[in-house]
Amino acid sequence: KGEPLDGEVCYLRPPPAYREYDKNQVPIIWKLSTPLYGQGDAGRIWYRTLHSQLLHQGFARSQHDPCLYVKAYSDGTTIDIALYVDDMFITTDSAAGADRDLAALNAKFSMTCKADPTYFLGMNIAYGALGVVSLSSATYATTLAANYASVLRGISDQPLLPSLPDLAKVYEAALERTEVPEPALIKAY
């Protein structure tokens, strides 16, 4: 539920099932009180509304990424919120502080929270011992390969992509690697 600024107006043409012209053949345009999900400016208006609420709650926006918000609590713990349109990924080392902040967000906006998600924006998430979190793109890569293989099937007699089982095996083997890349390579990335 994004909130338009004073004087900001959202318009929309009626969907095909509704009358599109008045009796004088003038196109009908609807004036909206709030932007609709999927409308051109809805994402911008939603981001602006959420940004304002997060600042009100004491979060600071990262200087390096406008979709990352951080809040430090008085006991030295923190909460981090990464945004992507209407999805959030939240990490914290303060359950009590996070619960208060999430309750305040939920009071303002209707939200659902999933503890320990296993999938977010194309990333598989696995939780290991000692708080280690691993990210992979297994589902995304497999789906992408399947989609392209079905599109390219029949165009050529030569395989243009590894077969889906082969791709999955290569990907799984890469996940099993234990050696760590040199820090200079990681920093360069």
Tab-separated table of C-alpha atoms in Angstrom, residues 35-174:
chain	number	residue	atom	x	y	z
A	35	PRO	CA	-1.577	2.894	-6.857
A	36	LEU	CA	-2.395	-0.642	-7.948
A	37	TYR	CA	0.107	-3.482	-7.710
A	38	GLY	CA	1.899	-3.769	-11.044
A	39	GLN	CA	1.057	-0.233	-12.166
A	40	GLY	CA	3.986	1.716	-13.624
A	41	ASP	CA	4.655	3.961	-10.614
A	42	ALA	CA	3.438	1.535	-7.934
A	43	GLY	CA	6.926	0.178	-7.207
A	44	ARG	CA	8.440	3.638	-6.856
A	45	ILE	CA	5.606	4.830	-4.635
A	46	TRP	CA	5.806	1.668	-2.499
A	47	TYR	CA	9.589	2.012	-2.108
A	48	ARG	CA	9.238	5.648	-1.096
A	49	THR	CA	6.526	4.743	1.453
A	50	LEU	CA	8.540	1.864	2.939
A	51	HIS	CA	11.728	3.974	2.953
A	52	SER	CA	9.946	6.649	4.970
A	53	GLN	CA	8.669	4.080	7.493
A	54	LEU	CA	12.085	2.452	7.900
A	55	LEU	CA	13.729	5.825	8.519
A	56	HIS	CA	10.969	6.634	11.026
A	57	GLN	CA	11.835	3.401	12.855
A	58	GLY	CA	15.522	4.332	13.066
A	59	PHE	CA	16.943	2.367	10.146
A	60	ALA	CA	19.724	3.829	8.016
A	61	ARG	CA	19.913	3.221	4.268
A	62	SER	CA	23.242	1.890	3.057
A	63	GLN	CA	25.413	4.320	1.133
A	64	HIS	CA	26.431	1.460	-1.159
A	65	ASP	CA	23.051	-0.133	-1.879
A	66	PRO	CA	19.764	1.821	-1.713
A	67	CYS	CA	17.869	-1.432	-1.063
A	68	LEU	CA	19.766	-2.292	2.138
A	69	TYR	CA	18.678	-0.862	5.490
A	70	VAL	CA	20.537	-1.383	8.768
A	71	LYS	CA	19.672	-0.607	12.365
A	72	ALA	CA	22.007	-0.932	15.347
A	73	TYR	CA	20.465	-1.511	18.758
A	74	SER	CA	21.841	-0.104	22.010
A	75	ASP	CA	23.210	-3.530	23.030
A	76	GLY	CA	25.399	-3.644	19.891
A	77	THR	CA	23.207	-6.078	17.941
A	78	THR	CA	21.863	-5.234	14.492
A	79	ILE	CA	19.094	-5.941	12.038
A	80	ASP	CA	19.594	-5.796	8.266
A	81	ILE	CA	16.771	-5.579	5.739
A	82	ALA	CA	17.414	-6.165	2.039
A	83	LEU	CA	14.530	-5.063	-0.192
A	84	TYR	CA	13.468	-6.101	-3.662
A	85	VAL	CA	10.161	-4.488	-4.642
A	86	ASP	CA	7.790	-6.075	-2.125
A	87	ASP	CA	10.119	-8.833	-0.881
A	88	MET	CA	12.424	-8.457	2.128
A	89	PHE	CA	15.266	-10.591	3.414
A	90	ILE	CA	15.964	-9.887	7.059
A	91	THR	CA	18.959	-10.943	9.120
A	92	THR	CA	19.497	-10.121	12.765
A	93	ASP	CA	21.406	-11.096	15.857
A	94	SER	CA	18.743	-9.567	18.121
A	95	ALA	CA	15.500	-11.499	18.226
A	96	ALA	CA	13.824	-9.097	20.677
A	97	GLY	CA	14.779	-5.970	18.723
A	98	ALA	CA	13.794	-7.555	15.421
A	99	ASP	CA	10.443	-8.659	16.832
A	100	ARG	CA	9.677	-5.079	17.904
A	101	ASP	CA	10.682	-3.596	14.552
A	102	LEU	CA	8.817	-6.228	12.545
A	103	ALA	CA	5.714	-5.740	14.702
A	104	ALA	CA	5.867	-1.997	13.963
A	105	LEU	CA	6.220	-2.693	10.216
A	106	ASN	CA	3.362	-5.184	10.364
A	107	ALA	CA	1.175	-2.615	12.160
A	108	LYS	CA	1.771	-0.206	9.262
A	109	PHE	CA	1.691	-2.750	6.412
A	110	SER	CA	0.164	-6.198	6.174
A	111	MET	CA	3.178	-8.520	6.068
A	112	THR	CA	3.903	-12.199	6.279
A	113	CYS	CA	7.220	-13.433	7.633
A	114	LYS	CA	8.814	-16.784	7.010
A	115	ALA	CA	11.461	-17.918	9.470
A	116	ASP	CA	14.464	-19.553	7.829
A	117	PRO	CA	13.362	-19.285	4.175
A	118	THR	CA	14.870	-21.818	1.782
A	119	TYR	CA	14.382	-19.760	-1.389
A	120	PHE	CA	14.566	-16.009	-2.090
A	121	LEU	CA	14.764	-14.184	-5.452
A	122	GLY	CA	16.216	-17.114	-7.350
A	123	MET	CA	18.612	-18.143	-4.573
A	124	ASN	CA	18.470	-21.398	-2.656
A	125	ILE	CA	19.317	-20.867	1.019
A	126	ALA	CA	20.740	-23.572	3.279
A	127	TYR	CA	21.490	-23.215	6.975
A	128	GLY	CA	24.469	-25.016	8.453
A	129	ALA	CA	26.166	-25.408	11.802
A	130	LEU	CA	27.475	-22.377	13.706
A	131	GLY	CA	25.153	-20.003	11.869
A	132	VAL	CA	26.679	-20.594	8.434
A	133	VAL	CA	24.290	-19.689	5.615
A	134	SER	CA	24.962	-20.986	2.099
A	135	LEU	CA	23.473	-19.496	-1.054
A	136	SER	CA	23.214	-21.242	-4.394
A	137	SER	CA	21.334	-20.882	-7.650
A	138	ALA	CA	20.524	-24.559	-8.162
A	139	THR	CA	16.805	-24.094	-8.779
A	140	TYR	CA	17.357	-21.032	-10.978
A	141	ALA	CA	20.048	-22.741	-13.091
A	142	THR	CA	18.026	-25.932	-13.499
A	143	THR	CA	14.873	-24.012	-14.448
A	144	LEU	CA	16.792	-21.794	-16.878
A	145	ALA	CA	18.415	-24.809	-18.535
A	146	ALA	CA	15.069	-26.594	-18.807
A	147	ASN	CA	13.405	-23.534	-20.340
A	148	TYR	CA	16.151	-22.990	-22.924
A	149	ALA	CA	16.398	-26.679	-23.742
A	150	SER	CA	12.676	-26.778	-24.520
A	151	VAL	CA	12.949	-23.657	-26.694
A	152	LEU	CA	15.955	-24.942	-28.606
A	153	ARG	CA	14.731	-28.534	-28.972
A	154	GLY	CA	14.159	-29.359	-32.627
A	155	ILE	CA	16.121	-26.371	-33.977
A	156	SER	CA	19.387	-28.291	-34.322
A	157	ASP	CA	20.566	-31.899	-34.247
A	158	GLN	CA	23.585	-30.792	-32.186
A	159	PRO	CA	23.021	-30.308	-28.447
A	160	LEU	CA	23.363	-26.602	-27.724
A	161	LEU	CA	23.221	-26.990	-23.954
A	162	PRO	CA	24.344	-29.736	-21.616
A	163	SER	CA	21.504	-32.056	-20.831
A	164	LEU	CA	19.593	-31.243	-17.694
A	165	PRO	CA	20.995	-34.212	-15.701
A	166	ASP	CA	24.562	-33.298	-16.773
A	167	LEU	CA	24.065	-29.683	-15.770
A	168	ALA	CA	22.726	-30.715	-12.382
A	169	LYS	CA	25.735	-33.045	-11.830
A	170	VAL	CA	28.238	-30.301	-12.697
A	171	TYR	CA	26.438	-27.860	-10.437
A	172	GLU	CA	26.316	-30.330	-7.527
A	173	ALA	CA	30.037	-31.069	-7.983
A	174	ALA	CA	30.781	-27.345	-7.798
